[in-house]
Short mmCIF file of C-alpha atoms in Angstrom, two decimals:
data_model
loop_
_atom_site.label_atom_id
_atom_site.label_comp_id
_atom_site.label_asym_id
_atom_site.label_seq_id
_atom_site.Cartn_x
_atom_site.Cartn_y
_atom_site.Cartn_z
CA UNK A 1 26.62 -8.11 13.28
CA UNK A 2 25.11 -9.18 16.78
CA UNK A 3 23.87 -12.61 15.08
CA UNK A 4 21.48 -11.28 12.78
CA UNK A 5 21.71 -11.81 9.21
CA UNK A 6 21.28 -8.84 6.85
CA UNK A 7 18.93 -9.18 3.73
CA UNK A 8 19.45 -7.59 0.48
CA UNK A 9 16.36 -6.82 -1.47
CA UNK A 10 16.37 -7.90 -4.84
CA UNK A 11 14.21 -5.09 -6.12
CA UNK A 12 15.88 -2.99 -8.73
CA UNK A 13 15.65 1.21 -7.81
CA UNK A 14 15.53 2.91 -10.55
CA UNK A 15 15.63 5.99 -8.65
CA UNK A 16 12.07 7.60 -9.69
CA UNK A 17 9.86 5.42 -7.15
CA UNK A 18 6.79 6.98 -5.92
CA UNK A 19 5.17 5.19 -3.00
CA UNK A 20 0.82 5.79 -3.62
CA UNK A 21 -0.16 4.49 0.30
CA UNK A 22 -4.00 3.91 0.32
CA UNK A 23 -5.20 3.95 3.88
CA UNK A 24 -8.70 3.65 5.20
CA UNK A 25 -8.70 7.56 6.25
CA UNK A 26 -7.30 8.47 2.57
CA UNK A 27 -4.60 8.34 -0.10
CA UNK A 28 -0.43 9.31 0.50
CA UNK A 29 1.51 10.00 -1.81
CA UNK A 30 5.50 9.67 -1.34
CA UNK A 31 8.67 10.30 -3.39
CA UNK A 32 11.20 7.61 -2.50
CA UNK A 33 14.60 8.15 -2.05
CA UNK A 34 16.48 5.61 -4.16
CA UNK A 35 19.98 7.31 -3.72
CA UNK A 36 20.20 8.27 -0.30
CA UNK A 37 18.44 5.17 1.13
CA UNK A 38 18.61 2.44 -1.66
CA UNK A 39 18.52 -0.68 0.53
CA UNK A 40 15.56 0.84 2.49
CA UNK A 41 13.55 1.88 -0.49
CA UNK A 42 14.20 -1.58 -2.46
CA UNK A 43 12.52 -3.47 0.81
CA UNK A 44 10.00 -1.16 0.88
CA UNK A 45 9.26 -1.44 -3.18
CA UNK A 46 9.84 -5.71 -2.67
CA UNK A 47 7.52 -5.70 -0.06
CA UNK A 48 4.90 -3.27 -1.04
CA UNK A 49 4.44 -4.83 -4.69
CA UNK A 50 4.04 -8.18 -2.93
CA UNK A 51 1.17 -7.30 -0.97
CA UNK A 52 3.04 -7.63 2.42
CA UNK A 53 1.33 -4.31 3.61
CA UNK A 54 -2.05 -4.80 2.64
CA UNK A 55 -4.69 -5.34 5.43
CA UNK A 56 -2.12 -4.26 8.46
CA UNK A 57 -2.61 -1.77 11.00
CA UNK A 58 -1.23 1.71 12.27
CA UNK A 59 -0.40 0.06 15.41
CA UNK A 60 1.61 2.83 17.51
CA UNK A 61 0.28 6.72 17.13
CA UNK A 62 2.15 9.34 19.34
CA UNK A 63 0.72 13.13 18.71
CA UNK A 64 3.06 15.60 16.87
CA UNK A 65 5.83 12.68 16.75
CA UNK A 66 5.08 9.73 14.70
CA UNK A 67 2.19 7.39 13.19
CA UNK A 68 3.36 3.72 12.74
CA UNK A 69 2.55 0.65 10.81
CA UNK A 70 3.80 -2.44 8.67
CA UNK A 71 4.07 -4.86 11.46
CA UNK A 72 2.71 -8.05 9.98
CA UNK A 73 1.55 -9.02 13.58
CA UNK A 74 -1.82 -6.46 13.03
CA UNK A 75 -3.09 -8.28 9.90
CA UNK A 76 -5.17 -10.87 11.67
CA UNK A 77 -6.54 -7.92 14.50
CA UNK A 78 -9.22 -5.63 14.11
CA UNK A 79 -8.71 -2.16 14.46
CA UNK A 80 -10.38 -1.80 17.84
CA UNK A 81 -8.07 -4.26 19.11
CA UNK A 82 -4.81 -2.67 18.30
CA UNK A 83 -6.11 0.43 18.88
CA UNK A 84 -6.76 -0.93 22.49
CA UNK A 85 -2.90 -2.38 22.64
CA UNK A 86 -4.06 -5.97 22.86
CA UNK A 87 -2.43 -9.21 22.22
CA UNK A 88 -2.83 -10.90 18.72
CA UNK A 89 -2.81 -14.00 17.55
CA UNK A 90 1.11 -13.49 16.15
CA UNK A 91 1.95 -11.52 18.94
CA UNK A 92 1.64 -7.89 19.99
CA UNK A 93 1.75 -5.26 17.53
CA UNK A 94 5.02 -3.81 17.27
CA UNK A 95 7.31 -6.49 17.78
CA UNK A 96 6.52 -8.05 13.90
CA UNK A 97 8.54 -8.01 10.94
CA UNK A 98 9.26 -9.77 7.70
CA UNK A 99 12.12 -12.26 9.27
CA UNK A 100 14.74 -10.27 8.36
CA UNK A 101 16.74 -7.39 8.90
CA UNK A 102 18.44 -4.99 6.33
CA UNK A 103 21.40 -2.40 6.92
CA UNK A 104 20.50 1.24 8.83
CA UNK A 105 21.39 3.83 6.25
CA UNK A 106 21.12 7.22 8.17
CA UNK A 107 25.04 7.65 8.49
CA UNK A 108 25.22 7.25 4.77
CA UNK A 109 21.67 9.32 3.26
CA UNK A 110 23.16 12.57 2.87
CA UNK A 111 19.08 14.04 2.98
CA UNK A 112 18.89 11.75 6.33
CA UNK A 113 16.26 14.25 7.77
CA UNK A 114 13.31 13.64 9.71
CA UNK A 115 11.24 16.62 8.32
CA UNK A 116 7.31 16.82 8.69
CA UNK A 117 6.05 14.12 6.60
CA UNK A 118 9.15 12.19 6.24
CA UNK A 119 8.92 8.35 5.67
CA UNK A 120 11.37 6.36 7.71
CA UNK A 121 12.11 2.80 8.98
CA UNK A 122 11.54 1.78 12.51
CA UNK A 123 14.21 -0.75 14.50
CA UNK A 124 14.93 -1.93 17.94
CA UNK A 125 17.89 -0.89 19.31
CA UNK A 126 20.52 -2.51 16.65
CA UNK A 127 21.04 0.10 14.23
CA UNK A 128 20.83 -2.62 11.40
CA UNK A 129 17.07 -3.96 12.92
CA UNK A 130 14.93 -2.28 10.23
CA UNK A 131 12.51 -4.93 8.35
CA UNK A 132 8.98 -3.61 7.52
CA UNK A 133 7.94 -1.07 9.99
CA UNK A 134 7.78 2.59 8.43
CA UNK A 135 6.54 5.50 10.55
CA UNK A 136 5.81 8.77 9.28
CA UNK A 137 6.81 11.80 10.87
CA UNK A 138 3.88 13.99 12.74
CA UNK A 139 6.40 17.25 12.77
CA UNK A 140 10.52 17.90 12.38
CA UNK A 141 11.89 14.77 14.66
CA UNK A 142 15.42 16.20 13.60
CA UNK A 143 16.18 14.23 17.21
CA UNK A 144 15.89 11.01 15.21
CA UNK A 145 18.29 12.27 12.28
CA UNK A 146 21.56 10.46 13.64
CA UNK A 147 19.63 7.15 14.36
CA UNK A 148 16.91 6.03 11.79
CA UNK A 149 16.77 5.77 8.28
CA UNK A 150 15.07 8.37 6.17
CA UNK A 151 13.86 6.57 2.75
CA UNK A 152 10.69 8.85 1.48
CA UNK A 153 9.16 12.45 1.93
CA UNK A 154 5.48 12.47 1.52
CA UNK A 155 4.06 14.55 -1.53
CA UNK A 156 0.56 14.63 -1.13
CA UNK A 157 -1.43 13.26 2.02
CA UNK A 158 0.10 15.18 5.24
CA UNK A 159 -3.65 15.61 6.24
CA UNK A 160 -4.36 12.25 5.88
CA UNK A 161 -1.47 11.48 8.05
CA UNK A 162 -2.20 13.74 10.60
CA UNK A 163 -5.95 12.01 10.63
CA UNK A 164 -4.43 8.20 11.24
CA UNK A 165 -4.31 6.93 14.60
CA UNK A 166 -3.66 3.38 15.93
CA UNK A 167 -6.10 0.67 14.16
CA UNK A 168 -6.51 2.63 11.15
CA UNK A 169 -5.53 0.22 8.07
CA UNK A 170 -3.23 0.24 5.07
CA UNK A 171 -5.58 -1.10 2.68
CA UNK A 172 -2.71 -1.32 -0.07
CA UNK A 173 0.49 0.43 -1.30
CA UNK A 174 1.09 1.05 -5.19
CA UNK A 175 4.73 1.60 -6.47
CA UNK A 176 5.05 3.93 -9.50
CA UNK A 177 7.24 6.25 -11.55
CA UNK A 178 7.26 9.59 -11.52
CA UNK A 179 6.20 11.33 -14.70
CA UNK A 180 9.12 12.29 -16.22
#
């Protein structure tokens, strides 16, 4: 697969997993998609529950597309500085991840659809690139359907998401279960 080897979470899905994102311009609430994007939302529980997310930067805001973070390479930057687009000390924001890769699941998530609010993984160009960068959709980007992985639709929050912009921080993400 292009010389990059694919992880495989070891989080368990149950299937019920609500994603609670606390940011510094409010709270976002998020129903994960266990069945249609398992690998995706087992990374995103593994590395959410260990902390990974807390402290980084929203490092990449494009009006009425997207609003992206979890690039590890923000957590040593203030906001002003990756607001501004500048170097940090692990690189430049953007080009972080975990060290690994998992498997693109957008052929295979029959509700694969970038809908306003929608929770998906960033990649580079290899399909299977995805490792911690999410981005959530600013608008439809039904353009991005056949290429990205869909894993969560957001609940409660789409003002808050519409209010982030680049430096803006994810303070911490909480992984529950719905009420039943």
């Amino acid at each position: 697969m292009f010389g990059i080897e694919l992880y495989t979470p070891e989080y368990n899905v149950v299937g019920d997993e609500v994603a609670i994102v606390e940011t510094s311009k409010g709270t976002i609430k998020v129903e994960l998609d266990g069945a249609g994007a398992p690998i995706h939302v087992a990374n995103f529980c593994e590395l959410s529950t260990m902390g990974f997310y807390d402290g980084l930067k929203f490092h990449r805001y494009v009006p009425g597309f997207v609003i992206q973070g979890g690039d590890p390479n923000t957590r040593d930057m203030t906001g002003e500085q990756v607001a501004a687009g500048l170097p940090g000390p692990d690189g430049m924001p953007g080009t972080g991840g975990p060290g690994y890769c998992i498997k693109g699941e957008f052929n295979t998530n029959p509700r694969n659809s970038h809908d306003d609010g929608a929770l998906a993984m960033a990649r580079s160009m290899n399909p299977d690139s995805a490792g911690s960068q999410f981005y959530f959709c600013l608008g439809a980007q039904h353009n991005l359907d056949s290429g990205y992985t869909v894993f969560g639709q957001t609940l409660e929050g789409k003002d808050v998401i519409a209010a982030l912009r680049a430096g803006d921080e994810i303070v911490h993400i909480d992984i529950v279960h719905k009420e039943q």
